[in-house]
Structure formats: C-alpha cells, structure tokens
mmCIF file of C-alpha atoms in Angstrom:
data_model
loop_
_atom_site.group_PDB
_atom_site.id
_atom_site.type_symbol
_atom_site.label_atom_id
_atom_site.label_comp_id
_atom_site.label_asym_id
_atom_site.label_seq_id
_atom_site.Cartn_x
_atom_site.Cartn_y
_atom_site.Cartn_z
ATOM 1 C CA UNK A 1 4.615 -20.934 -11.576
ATOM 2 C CA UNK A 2 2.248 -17.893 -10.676
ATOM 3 C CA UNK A 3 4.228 -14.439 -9.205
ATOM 4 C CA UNK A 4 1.761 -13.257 -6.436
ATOM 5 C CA UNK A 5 2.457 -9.805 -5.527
ATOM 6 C CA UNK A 6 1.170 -9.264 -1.476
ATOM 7 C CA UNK A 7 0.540 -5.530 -1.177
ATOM 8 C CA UNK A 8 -0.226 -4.033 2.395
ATOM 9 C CA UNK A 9 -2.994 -1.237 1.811
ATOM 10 C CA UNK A 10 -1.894 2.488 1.753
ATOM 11 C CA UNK A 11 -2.060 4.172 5.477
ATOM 12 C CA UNK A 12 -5.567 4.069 6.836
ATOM 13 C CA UNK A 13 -7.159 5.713 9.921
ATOM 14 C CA UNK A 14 -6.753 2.600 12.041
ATOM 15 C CA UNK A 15 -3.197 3.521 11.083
ATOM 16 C CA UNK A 16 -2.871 6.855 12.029
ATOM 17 C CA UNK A 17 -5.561 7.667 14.629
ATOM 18 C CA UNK A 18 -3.990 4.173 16.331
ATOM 19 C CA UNK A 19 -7.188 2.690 16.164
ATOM 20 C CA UNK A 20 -7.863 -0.779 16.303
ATOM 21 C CA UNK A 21 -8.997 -1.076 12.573
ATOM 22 C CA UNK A 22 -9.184 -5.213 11.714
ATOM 23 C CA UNK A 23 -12.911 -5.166 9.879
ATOM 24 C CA UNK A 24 -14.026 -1.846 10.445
ATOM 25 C CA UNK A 25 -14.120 -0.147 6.976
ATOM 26 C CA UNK A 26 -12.328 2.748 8.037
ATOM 27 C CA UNK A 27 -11.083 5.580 4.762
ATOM 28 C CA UNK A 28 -7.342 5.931 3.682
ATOM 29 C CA UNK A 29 -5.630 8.686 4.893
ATOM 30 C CA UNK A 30 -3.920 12.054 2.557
ATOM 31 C CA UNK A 31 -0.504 10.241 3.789
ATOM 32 C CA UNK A 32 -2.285 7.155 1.772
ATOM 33 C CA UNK A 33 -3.295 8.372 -1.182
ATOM 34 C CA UNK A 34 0.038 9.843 -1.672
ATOM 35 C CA UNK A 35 1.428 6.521 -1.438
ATOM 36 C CA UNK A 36 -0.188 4.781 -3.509
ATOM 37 C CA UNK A 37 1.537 6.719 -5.912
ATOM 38 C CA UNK A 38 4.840 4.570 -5.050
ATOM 39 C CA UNK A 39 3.262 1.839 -4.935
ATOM 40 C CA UNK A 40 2.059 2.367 -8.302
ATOM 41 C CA UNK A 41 5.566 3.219 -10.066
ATOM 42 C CA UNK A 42 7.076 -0.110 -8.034
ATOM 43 C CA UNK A 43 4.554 -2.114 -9.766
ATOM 44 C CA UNK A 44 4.543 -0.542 -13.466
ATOM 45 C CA UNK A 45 7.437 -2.872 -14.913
ATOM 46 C CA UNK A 46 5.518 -5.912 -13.254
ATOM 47 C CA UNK A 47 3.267 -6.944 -16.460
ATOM 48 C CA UNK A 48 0.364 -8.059 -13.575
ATOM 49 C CA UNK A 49 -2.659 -9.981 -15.633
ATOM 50 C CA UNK A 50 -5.136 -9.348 -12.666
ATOM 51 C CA UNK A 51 -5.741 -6.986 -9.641
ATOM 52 C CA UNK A 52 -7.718 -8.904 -6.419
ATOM 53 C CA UNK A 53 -8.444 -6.577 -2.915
ATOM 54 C CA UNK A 54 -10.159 -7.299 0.022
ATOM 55 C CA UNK A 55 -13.951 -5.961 0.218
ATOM 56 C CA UNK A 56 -12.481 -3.147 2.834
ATOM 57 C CA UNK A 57 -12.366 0.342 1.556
ATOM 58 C CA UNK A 58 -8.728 0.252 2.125
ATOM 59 C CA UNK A 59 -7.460 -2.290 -0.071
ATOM 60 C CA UNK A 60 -9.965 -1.617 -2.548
ATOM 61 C CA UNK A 61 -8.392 1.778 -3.181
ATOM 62 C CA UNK A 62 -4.763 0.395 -3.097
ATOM 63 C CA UNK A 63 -5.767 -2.097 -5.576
ATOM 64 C CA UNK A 64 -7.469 0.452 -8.075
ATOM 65 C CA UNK A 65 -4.105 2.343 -7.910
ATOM 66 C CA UNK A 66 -2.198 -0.574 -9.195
ATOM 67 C CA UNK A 67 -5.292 -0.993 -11.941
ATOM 68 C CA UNK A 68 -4.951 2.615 -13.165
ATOM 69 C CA UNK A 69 -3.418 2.702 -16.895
ATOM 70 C CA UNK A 70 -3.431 -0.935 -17.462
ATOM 71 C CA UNK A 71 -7.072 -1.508 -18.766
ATOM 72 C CA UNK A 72 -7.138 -3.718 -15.203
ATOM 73 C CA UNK A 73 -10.405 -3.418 -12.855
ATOM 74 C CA UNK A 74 -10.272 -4.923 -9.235
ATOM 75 C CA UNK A 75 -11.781 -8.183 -8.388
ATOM 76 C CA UNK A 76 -13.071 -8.175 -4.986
ATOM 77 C CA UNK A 77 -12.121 -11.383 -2.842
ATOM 78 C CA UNK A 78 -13.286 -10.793 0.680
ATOM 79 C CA UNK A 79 -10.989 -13.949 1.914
ATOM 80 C CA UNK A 80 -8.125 -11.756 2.505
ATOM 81 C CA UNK A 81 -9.661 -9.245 4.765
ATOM 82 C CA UNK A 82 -7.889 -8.321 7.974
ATOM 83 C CA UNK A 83 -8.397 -10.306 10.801
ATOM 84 C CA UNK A 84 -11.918 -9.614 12.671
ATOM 85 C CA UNK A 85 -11.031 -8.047 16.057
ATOM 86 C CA UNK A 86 -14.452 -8.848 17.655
ATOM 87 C CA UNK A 87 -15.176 -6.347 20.928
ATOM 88 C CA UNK A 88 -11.391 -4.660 20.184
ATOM 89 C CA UNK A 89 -12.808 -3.133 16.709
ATOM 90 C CA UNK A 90 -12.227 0.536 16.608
ATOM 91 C CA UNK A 91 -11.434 0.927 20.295
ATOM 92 C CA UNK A 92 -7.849 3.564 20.595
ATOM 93 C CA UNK A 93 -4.650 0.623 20.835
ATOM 94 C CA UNK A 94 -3.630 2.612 24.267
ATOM 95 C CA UNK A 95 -7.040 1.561 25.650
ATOM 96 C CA UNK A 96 -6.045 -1.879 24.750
ATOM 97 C CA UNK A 97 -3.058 -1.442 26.507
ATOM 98 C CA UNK A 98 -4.140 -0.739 29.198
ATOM 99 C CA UNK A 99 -7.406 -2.961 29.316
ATOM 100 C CA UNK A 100 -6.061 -6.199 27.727
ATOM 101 C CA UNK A 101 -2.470 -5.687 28.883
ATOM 102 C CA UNK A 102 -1.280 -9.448 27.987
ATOM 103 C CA UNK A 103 -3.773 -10.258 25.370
ATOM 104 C CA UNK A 104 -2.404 -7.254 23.612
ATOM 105 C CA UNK A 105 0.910 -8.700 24.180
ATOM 106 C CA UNK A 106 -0.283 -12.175 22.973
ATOM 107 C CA UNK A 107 -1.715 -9.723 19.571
ATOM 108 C CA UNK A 108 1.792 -8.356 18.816
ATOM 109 C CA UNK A 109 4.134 -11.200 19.728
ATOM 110 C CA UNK A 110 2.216 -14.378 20.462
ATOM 111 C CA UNK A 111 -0.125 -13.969 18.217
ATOM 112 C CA UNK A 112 -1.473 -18.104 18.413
ATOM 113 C CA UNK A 113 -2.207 -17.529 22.157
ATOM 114 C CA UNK A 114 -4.706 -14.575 20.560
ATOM 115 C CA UNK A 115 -8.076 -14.622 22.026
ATOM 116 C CA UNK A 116 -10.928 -12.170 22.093
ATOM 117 C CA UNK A 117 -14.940 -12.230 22.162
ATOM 118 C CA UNK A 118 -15.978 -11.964 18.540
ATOM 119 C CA UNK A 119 -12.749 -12.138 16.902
ATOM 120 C CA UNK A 120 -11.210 -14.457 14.897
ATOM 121 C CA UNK A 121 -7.995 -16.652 15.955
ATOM 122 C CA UNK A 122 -4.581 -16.254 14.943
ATOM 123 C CA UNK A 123 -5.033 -19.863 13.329
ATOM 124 C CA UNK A 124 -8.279 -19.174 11.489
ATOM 125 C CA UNK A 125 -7.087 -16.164 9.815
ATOM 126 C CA UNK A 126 -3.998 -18.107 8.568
ATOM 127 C CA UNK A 127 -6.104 -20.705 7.152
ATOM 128 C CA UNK A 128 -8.614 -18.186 5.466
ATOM 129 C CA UNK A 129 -5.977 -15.793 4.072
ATOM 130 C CA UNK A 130 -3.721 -19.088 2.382
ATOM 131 C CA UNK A 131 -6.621 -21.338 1.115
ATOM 132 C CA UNK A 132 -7.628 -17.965 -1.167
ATOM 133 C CA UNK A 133 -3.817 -16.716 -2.145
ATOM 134 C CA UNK A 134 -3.662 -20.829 -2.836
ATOM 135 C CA UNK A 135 -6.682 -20.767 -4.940
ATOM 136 C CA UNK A 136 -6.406 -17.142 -6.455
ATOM 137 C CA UNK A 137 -2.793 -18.707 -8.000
ATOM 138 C CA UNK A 138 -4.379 -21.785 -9.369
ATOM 139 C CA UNK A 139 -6.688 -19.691 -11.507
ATOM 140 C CA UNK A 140 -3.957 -17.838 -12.697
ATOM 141 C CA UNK A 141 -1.003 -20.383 -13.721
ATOM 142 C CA UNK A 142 2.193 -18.973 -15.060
ATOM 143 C CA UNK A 143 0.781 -15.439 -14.402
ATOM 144 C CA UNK A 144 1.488 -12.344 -12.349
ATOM 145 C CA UNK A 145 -0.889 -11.108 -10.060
ATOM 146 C CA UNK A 146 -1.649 -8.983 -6.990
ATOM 147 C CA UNK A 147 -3.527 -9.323 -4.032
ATOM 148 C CA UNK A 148 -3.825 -6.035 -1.837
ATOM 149 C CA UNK A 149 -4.909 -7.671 2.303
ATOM 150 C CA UNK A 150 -4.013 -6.271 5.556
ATOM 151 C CA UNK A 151 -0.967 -6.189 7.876
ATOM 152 C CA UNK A 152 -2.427 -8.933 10.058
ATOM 153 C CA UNK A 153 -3.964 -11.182 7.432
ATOM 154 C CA UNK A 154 -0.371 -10.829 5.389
ATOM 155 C CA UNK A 155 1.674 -11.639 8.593
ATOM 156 C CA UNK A 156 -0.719 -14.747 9.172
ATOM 157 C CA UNK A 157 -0.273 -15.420 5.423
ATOM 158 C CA UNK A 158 3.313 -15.474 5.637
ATOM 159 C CA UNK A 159 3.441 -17.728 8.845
ATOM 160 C CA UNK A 160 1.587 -20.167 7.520
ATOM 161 C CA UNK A 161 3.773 -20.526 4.233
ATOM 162 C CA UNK A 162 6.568 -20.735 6.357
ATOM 163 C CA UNK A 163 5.275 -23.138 9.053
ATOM 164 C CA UNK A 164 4.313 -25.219 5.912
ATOM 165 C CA UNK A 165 8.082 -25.004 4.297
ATOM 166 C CA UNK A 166 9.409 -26.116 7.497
ATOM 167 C CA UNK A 167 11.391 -22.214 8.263
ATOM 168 C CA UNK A 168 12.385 -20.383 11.262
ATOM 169 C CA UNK A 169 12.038 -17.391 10.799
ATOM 170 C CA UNK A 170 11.135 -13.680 11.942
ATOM 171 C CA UNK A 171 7.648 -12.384 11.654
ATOM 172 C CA UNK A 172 8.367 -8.983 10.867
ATOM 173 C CA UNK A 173 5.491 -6.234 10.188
ATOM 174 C CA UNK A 174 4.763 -4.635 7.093
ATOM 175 C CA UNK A 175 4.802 -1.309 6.577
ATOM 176 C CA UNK A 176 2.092 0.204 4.302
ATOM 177 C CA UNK A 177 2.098 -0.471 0.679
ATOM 178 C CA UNK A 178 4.952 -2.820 1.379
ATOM 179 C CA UNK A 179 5.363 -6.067 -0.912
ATOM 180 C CA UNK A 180 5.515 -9.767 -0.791
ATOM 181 C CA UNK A 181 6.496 -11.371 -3.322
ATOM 182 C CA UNK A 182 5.220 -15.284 -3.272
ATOM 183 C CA UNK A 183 6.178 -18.057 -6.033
ATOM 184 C CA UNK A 184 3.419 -20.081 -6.540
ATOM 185 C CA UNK A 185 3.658 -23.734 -8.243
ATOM 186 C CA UNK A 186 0.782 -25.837 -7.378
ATOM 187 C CA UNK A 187 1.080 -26.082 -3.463
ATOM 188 C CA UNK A 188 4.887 -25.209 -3.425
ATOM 189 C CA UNK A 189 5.159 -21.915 -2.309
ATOM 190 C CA UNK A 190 8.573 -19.995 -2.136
ATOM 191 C CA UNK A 191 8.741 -16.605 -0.444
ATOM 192 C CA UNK A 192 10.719 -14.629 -2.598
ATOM 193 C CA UNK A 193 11.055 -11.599 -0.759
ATOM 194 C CA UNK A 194 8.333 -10.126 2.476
ATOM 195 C CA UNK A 195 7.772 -6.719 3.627
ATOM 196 C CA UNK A 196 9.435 -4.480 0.965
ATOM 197 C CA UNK A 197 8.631 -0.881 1.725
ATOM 198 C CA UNK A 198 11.821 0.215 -0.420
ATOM 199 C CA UNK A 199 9.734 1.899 -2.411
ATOM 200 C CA UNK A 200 8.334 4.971 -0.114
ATOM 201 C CA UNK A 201 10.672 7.440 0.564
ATOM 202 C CA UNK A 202 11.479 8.217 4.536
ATOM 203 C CA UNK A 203 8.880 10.695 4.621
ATOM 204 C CA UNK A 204 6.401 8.742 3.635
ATOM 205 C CA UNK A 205 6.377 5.957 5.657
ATOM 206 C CA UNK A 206 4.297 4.900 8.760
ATOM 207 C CA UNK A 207 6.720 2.915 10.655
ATOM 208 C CA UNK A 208 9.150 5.920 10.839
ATOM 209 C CA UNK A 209 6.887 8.079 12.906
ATOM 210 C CA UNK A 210 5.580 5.493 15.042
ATOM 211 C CA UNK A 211 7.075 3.296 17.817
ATOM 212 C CA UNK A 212 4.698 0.407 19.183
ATOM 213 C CA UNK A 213 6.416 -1.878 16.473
ATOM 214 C CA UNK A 214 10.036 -1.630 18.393
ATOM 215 C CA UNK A 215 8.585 -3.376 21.828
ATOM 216 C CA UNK A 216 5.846 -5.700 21.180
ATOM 217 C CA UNK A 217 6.646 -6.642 25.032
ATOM 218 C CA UNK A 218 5.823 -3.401 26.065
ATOM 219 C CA UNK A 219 2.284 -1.637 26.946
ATOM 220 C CA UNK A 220 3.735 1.813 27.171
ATOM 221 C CA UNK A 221 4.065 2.943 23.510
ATOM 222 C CA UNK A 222 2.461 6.028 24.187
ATOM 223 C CA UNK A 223 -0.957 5.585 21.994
ATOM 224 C CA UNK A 224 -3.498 7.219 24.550
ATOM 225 C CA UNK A 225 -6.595 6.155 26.067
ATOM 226 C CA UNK A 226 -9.812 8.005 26.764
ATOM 227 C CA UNK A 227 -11.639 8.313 29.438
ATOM 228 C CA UNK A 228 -14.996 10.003 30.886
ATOM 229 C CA UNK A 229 -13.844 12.989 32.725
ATOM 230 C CA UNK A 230 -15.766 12.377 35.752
ATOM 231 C CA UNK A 231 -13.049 9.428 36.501
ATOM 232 C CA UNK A 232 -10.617 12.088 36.485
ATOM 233 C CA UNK A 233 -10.368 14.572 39.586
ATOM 234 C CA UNK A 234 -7.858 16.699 37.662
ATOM 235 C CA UNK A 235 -9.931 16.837 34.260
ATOM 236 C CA UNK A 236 -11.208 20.220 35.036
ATOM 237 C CA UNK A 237 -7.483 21.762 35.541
ATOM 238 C CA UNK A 238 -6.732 20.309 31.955
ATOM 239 C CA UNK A 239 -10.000 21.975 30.813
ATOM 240 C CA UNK A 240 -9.474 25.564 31.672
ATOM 241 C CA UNK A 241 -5.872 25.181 30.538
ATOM 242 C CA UNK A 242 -6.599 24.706 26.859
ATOM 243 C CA UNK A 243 -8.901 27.736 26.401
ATOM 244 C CA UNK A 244 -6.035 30.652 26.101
ATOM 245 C CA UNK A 245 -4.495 28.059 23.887
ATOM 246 C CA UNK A 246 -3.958 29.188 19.998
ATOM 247 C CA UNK A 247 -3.297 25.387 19.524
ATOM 248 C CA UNK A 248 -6.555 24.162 21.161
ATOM 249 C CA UNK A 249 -9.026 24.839 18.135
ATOM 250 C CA UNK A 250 -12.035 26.408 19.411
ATOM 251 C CA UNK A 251 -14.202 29.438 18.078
ATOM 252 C CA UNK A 252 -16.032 29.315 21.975
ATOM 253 C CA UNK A 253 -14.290 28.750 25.257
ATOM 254 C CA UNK A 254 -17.802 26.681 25.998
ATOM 255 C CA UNK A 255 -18.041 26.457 29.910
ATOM 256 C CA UNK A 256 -17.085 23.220 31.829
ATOM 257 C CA UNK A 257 -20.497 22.621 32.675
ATOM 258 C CA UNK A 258 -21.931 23.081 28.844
ATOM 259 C CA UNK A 259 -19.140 20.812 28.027
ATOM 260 C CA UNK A 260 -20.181 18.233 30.776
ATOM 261 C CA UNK A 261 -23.882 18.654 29.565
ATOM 262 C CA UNK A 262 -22.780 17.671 25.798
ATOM 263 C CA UNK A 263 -21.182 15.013 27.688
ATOM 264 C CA UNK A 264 -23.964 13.374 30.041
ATOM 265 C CA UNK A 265 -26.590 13.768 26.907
ATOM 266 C CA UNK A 266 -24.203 12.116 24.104
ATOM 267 C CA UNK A 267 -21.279 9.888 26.003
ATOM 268 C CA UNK A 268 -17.886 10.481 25.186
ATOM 269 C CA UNK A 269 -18.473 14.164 23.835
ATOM 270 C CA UNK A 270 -15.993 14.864 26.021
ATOM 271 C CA UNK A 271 -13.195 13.095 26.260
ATOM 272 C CA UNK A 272 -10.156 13.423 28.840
ATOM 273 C CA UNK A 273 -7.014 11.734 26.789
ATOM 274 C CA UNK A 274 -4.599 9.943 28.977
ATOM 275 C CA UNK A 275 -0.792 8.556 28.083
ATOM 276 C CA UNK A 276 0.282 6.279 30.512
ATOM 277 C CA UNK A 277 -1.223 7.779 33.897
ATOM 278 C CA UNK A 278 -0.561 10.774 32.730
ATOM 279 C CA UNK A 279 -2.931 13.192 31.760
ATOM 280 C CA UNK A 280 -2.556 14.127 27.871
ATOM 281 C CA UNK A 281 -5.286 16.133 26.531
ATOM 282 C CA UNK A 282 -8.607 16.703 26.019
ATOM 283 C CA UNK A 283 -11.188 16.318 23.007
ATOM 284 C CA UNK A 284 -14.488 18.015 22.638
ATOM 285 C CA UNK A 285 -17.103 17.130 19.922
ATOM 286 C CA UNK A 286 -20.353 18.472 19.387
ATOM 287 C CA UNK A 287 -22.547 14.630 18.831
ATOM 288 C CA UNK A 288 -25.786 15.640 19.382
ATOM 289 C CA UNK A 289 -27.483 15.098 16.021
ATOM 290 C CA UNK A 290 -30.281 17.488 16.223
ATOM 291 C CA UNK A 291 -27.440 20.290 17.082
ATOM 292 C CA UNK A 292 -27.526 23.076 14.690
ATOM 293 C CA UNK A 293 -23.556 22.531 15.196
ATOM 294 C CA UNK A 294 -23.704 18.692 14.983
ATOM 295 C CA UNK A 295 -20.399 17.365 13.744
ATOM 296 C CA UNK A 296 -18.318 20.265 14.975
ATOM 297 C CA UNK A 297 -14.778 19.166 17.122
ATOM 298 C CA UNK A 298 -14.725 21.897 19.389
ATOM 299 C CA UNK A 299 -11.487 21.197 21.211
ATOM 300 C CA UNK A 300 -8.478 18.908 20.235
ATOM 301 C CA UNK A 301 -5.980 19.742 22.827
ATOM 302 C CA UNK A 302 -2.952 18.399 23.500
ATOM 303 C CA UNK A 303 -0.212 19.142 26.534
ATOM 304 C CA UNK A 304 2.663 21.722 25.174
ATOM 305 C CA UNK A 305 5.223 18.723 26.248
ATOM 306 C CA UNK A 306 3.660 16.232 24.101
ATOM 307 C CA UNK A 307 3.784 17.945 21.080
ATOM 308 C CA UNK A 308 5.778 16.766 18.567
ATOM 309 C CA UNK A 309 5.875 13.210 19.268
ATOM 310 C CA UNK A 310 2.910 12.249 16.440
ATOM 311 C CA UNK A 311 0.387 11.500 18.917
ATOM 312 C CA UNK A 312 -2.200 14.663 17.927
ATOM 313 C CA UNK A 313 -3.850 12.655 15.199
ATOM 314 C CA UNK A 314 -5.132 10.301 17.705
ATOM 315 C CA UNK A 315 -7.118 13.527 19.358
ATOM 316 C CA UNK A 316 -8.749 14.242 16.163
ATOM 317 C CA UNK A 317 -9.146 9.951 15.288
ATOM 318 C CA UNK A 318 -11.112 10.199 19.217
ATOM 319 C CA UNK A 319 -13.526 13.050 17.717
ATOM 320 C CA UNK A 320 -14.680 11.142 14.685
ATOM 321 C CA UNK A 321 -15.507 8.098 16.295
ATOM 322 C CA UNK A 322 -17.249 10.182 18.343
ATOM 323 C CA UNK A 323 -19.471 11.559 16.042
ATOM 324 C CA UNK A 324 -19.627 8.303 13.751
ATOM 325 C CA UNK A 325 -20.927 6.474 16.852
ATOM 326 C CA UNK A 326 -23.560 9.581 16.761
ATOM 327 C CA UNK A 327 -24.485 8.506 12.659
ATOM 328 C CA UNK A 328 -23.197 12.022 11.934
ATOM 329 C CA UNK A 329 -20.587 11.626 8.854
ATOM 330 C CA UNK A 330 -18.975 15.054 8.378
ATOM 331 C CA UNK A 331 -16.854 16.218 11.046
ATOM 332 C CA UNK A 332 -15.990 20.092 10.958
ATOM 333 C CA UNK A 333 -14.392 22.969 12.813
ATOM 334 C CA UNK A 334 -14.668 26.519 12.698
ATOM 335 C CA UNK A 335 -11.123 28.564 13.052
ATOM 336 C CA UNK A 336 -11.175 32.360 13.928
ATOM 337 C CA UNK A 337 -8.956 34.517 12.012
ATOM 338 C CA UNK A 338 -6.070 34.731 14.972
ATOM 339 C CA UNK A 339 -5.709 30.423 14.706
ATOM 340 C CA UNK A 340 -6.368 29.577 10.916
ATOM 341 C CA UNK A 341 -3.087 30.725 9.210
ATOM 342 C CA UNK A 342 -1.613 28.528 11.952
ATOM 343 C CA UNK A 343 -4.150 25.657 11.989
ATOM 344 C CA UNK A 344 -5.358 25.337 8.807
ATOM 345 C CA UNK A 345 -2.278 23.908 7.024
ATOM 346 C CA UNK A 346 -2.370 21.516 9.804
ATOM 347 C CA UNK A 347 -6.109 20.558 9.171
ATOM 348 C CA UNK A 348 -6.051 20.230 5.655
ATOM 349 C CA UNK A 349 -2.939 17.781 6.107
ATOM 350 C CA UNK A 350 -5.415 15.143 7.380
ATOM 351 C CA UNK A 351 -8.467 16.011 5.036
ATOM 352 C CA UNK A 352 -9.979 18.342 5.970
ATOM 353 C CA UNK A 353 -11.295 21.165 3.920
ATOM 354 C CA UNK A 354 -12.208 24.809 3.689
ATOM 355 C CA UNK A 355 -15.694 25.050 2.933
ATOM 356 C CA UNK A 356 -17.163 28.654 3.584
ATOM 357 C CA UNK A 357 -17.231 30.989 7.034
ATOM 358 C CA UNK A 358 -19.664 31.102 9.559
ATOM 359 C CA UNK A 359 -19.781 33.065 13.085
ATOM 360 C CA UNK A 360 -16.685 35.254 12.105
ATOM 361 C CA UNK A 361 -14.735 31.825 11.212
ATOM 362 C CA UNK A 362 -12.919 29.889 8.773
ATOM 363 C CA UNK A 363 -15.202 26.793 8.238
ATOM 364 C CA UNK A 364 -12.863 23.213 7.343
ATOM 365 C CA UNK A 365 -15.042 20.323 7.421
ATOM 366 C CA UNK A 366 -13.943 16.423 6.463
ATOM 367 C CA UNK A 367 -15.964 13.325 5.143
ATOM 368 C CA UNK A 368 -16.173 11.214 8.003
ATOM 369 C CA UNK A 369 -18.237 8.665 6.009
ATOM 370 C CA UNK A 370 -17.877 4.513 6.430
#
C-alpha cells in the first residue's frame, strides 16, 4: 500500500486578491510563505520517499518546503494542475458573479454542470488529476509520498475516489496547505482523512477571513468587480473623495481628467471598484510603459465603511493585473512622510518593499513577475 499525502498549495494571489487563478501562474503570497512553515513541521515525522508538484509556481514552492532538510528535490508532474478556467482566468470572482451568475453557481456547487469557453470540465479534470495520483502510487509501492495540486483539481480528485468507492459524501473545500491523506493499493483507494488544515493556527488561515465558501448558492459574497468609470455617473464623486484621504495612497492628487487620460490611452488604468451595486472604491495605476512612473499604483481607495472586512487586497490584486496586462512586472508606490508610518506596515504585509525615496517620498515597490 502507498500513503499519498494531497497537499493544497500555500495562499496564492488568486487566493487573496479573489482572482480567478486555475492556470494562471500567479506568486504565493507573505501569508504563504509563512505557511508553508506548518506545513512543513506537519509533514517532518512523515518519512516521505518523494516530493511531486504541479508545474504552477504555487505548488512548486509548497512542494520545495516539504523537500527542505530531507536531501528530497521536487519532481514536476504537470497532471495535477488546477483546473484550466478558459475566458474566467484571472478575471476578479465578483465579476464572475455578477457576469456568469449561475455558471458560477454551477463552479461552487454543481460543479459537473461546469461549462466555460476554453476551460476544462468538471469531468475531465477528475479524470486527469486520478489517472496521475493512480500512476504516481504505482511507481512508488509501499511508500510515502506527496503530491502538492490545487483546491479544484484536489476536490475533483477526491470526487472521483469517492464516486468510484460507491460514497455519499460532502465535497468540502480545502483550505491552503491542508492534507489528504489517500491509501493506495493497486486501484483500491481508501480516503483516510481530506482537508486537514489542523495544522495552521487561526491566524493563519484563508478560510477564516473569507466568506464565499459559507453560500456557494449565493452571488453576493462581497468580492468586487471593476468597471470603466465612464459606466458609472457617480465615479467622479468617489474620485474627489479619496484625495484628502491619508488611507488613499497617493504622492499627487492627479486631476480627474489626467486620470481619465491614463485611462482612455491604457484601459483599465482606472478602475471604479463596485460590491454589489454599490460603489466600493477606486484604483489608479500608472500602465503606460514608456512612463517615467510606469508601474506606480497611484490610488487604492477603499470606502471608510468597508474597511475592515478583508476586501482591500483585492484593490491592490486590480492594480497588478493592471500593469501585468501592460508587460510591466514591478508594481510600486511612493508614500509621503504624513502616510508611510501608517501605510507602510500595511504594504510590506503583502510584499512590498522599501527601496529608496524619490519626489520627497518613501519608495515600496513589489515583484509583480509571472
């Protein structure tokens, strides 16, 4: 019998920017690397004989945390990828939402009735993911092994074993870094335990902060969408409102029609962020490549009464697909001396880092590189 240890990769920027992240080779997140620590001290007793990780950046990294100290390199075996999302890759989950209200339903809960241009099927990605766990355990009999995948590619994974055993059962989602544990013996396959996250402590986890697991009915989790402010008769009221604002990181209060010029000359410069109907905030991002200031995120503003509910990381997810869509792969801001003792902390948090002063300002910059 071959132990096959399942591990979900570490939090990722699909997972905290609420991106739609199935093949698009997104970076782990600081959050992520600081699991994989836990991960890592779960696993130590387990005396594993080989490491295997998708060919996303993601697993790849989860995998080499399990390798480190054991004289163990990771074997690449791009069969358990995530699931390709076709048309939905990297597009914000409340744009989904709202867009592809009951195929996003079908995503979450009905996942067989799953259909999208370009992307796989519910069915194919069940078939991939188990013909590879299947073979990866017949090349290692009476072993232990581990095979960091993907939270969609391990919940298709798991609902085929158990359509193939004959079990009801609950789907369940995996948290990151979490753990299934299957028992391998030829084509028998016995799931000893799915979806153990005991590992990370409370602060640590992704599922605490976030609620679009709890209703996978529901298209009103609160992810935000973005669109072009000229849709928006009231974008300009949200505009001037953010430039008194210590919280709306700016070094220049650039006028509305600058901002609309960034806009019309590199699309979605600008963005007006929306929750529900409801108007949320507003992102500005300098994506002109030939810009002396190319790469800078002028504005990440978010409503006063929407703070605190986890949803800014999404503003600053909207700016660097922004600028990746623009080939520009370092994403910085520039923080005057009244904002940075407040801001920076919260900056460096999710990578970025100081790197020098320009214009009277603090200088943080983050590699946005894929």
């Amino acid at each position: 019998m071959t132990d096959v240890y399942i591990v979900r990769h570490a939090e990722a920027e699909g997972n905290l920017f609420r991106r739609a992240h199935g093949q698009f080779n997104g970076q782990l997140t600081e959050l992520g690397k600081k699991q994989l620590s836990f991960l890592a001290r779960r696993l130590e007793p387990v005396p594993l004989t080989a490491v295997y990780a998708s060919d996303l950046r993601r697993a790849v990294q989860t995998g080499e945390a399990i390798c480190a100290g054991r004289g163990l390199c990771v074997t690449i075996e791009p069969q358990v990828r995530e699931m390709n999302l076709g048309i939905w890759e990297d597009l914000p989950w409340g744009e989904l939402q709202h867009s592809y209200r009951e195929q996003y339903v079908n995503f979450n809960k009905y996942p067989d009735l799953f259909r999208m241009e370009g992307a796989e099927t519910f069915g194919e990605t069940k078939q991939r993911v188990l013909t590879a766990v299947l073979r990866l355990a017949a090349r290692h009999p009476g072993e232990k092994i581990a095979v960091c995948s993907h939270g969609g590619a391990i919940n298709a994974l798991l609902t085929a074993v158990r359509e193939m055993n004959g079990e009801d059962f609950d789907r369940g989602f995996s948290d990151n870094t979490a753990i299934s544990l299957l028992q391998i013996e030829q084509d028998r396959v016995h799931v000893a335990y799915a979806n153990d996250s005991s590992h990370l402590p409370p602060d640590y986890t992704n599922f605490a902060r976030q609620n679009w697991w709890q209703s996978l009915d529901s298209t009103d989790s609160g992810d935000m969408r973005y669109v072009s402010p000229e849709l928006r008769g009231d974008w300009l009221e949200l505009y001037n409102a953010w430039t008194p604002d210590m919280f709306a990181l700016t070094r220049r209060a650039a006028a509305a029609d600058q901002a609309q010029a960034m806009n019309s000359k590199h699309p979605g410069s600008l963005s007006f962020a929306v929750s529900g109907d409801a108007p949320a905030g507003l992102v500005l991002a300098d994506a002109d490549p030939g810009s002396p200031d190319a790469g800078e995120i002028l504005c990440c503003f978010l409503r006063p009464e929407l703070r605190g509910r986890y949803l800014s990381p999404q503003l600053i997810g909207q700016a660097i697909s922004v600028l990746r869509r623009s080939q520009i792969y370092t994403a910085k801001i520039l923080l005057p001396p009244a904002a940075e003792t407040c801001l920076a902390p919260y900056f460096m948090k999710y990578g970025f880092g100081a790197c020098g002063a320009a214009n009277g300002c603090a200088v943080y910059a983050k590699d946005i590189s894929i």
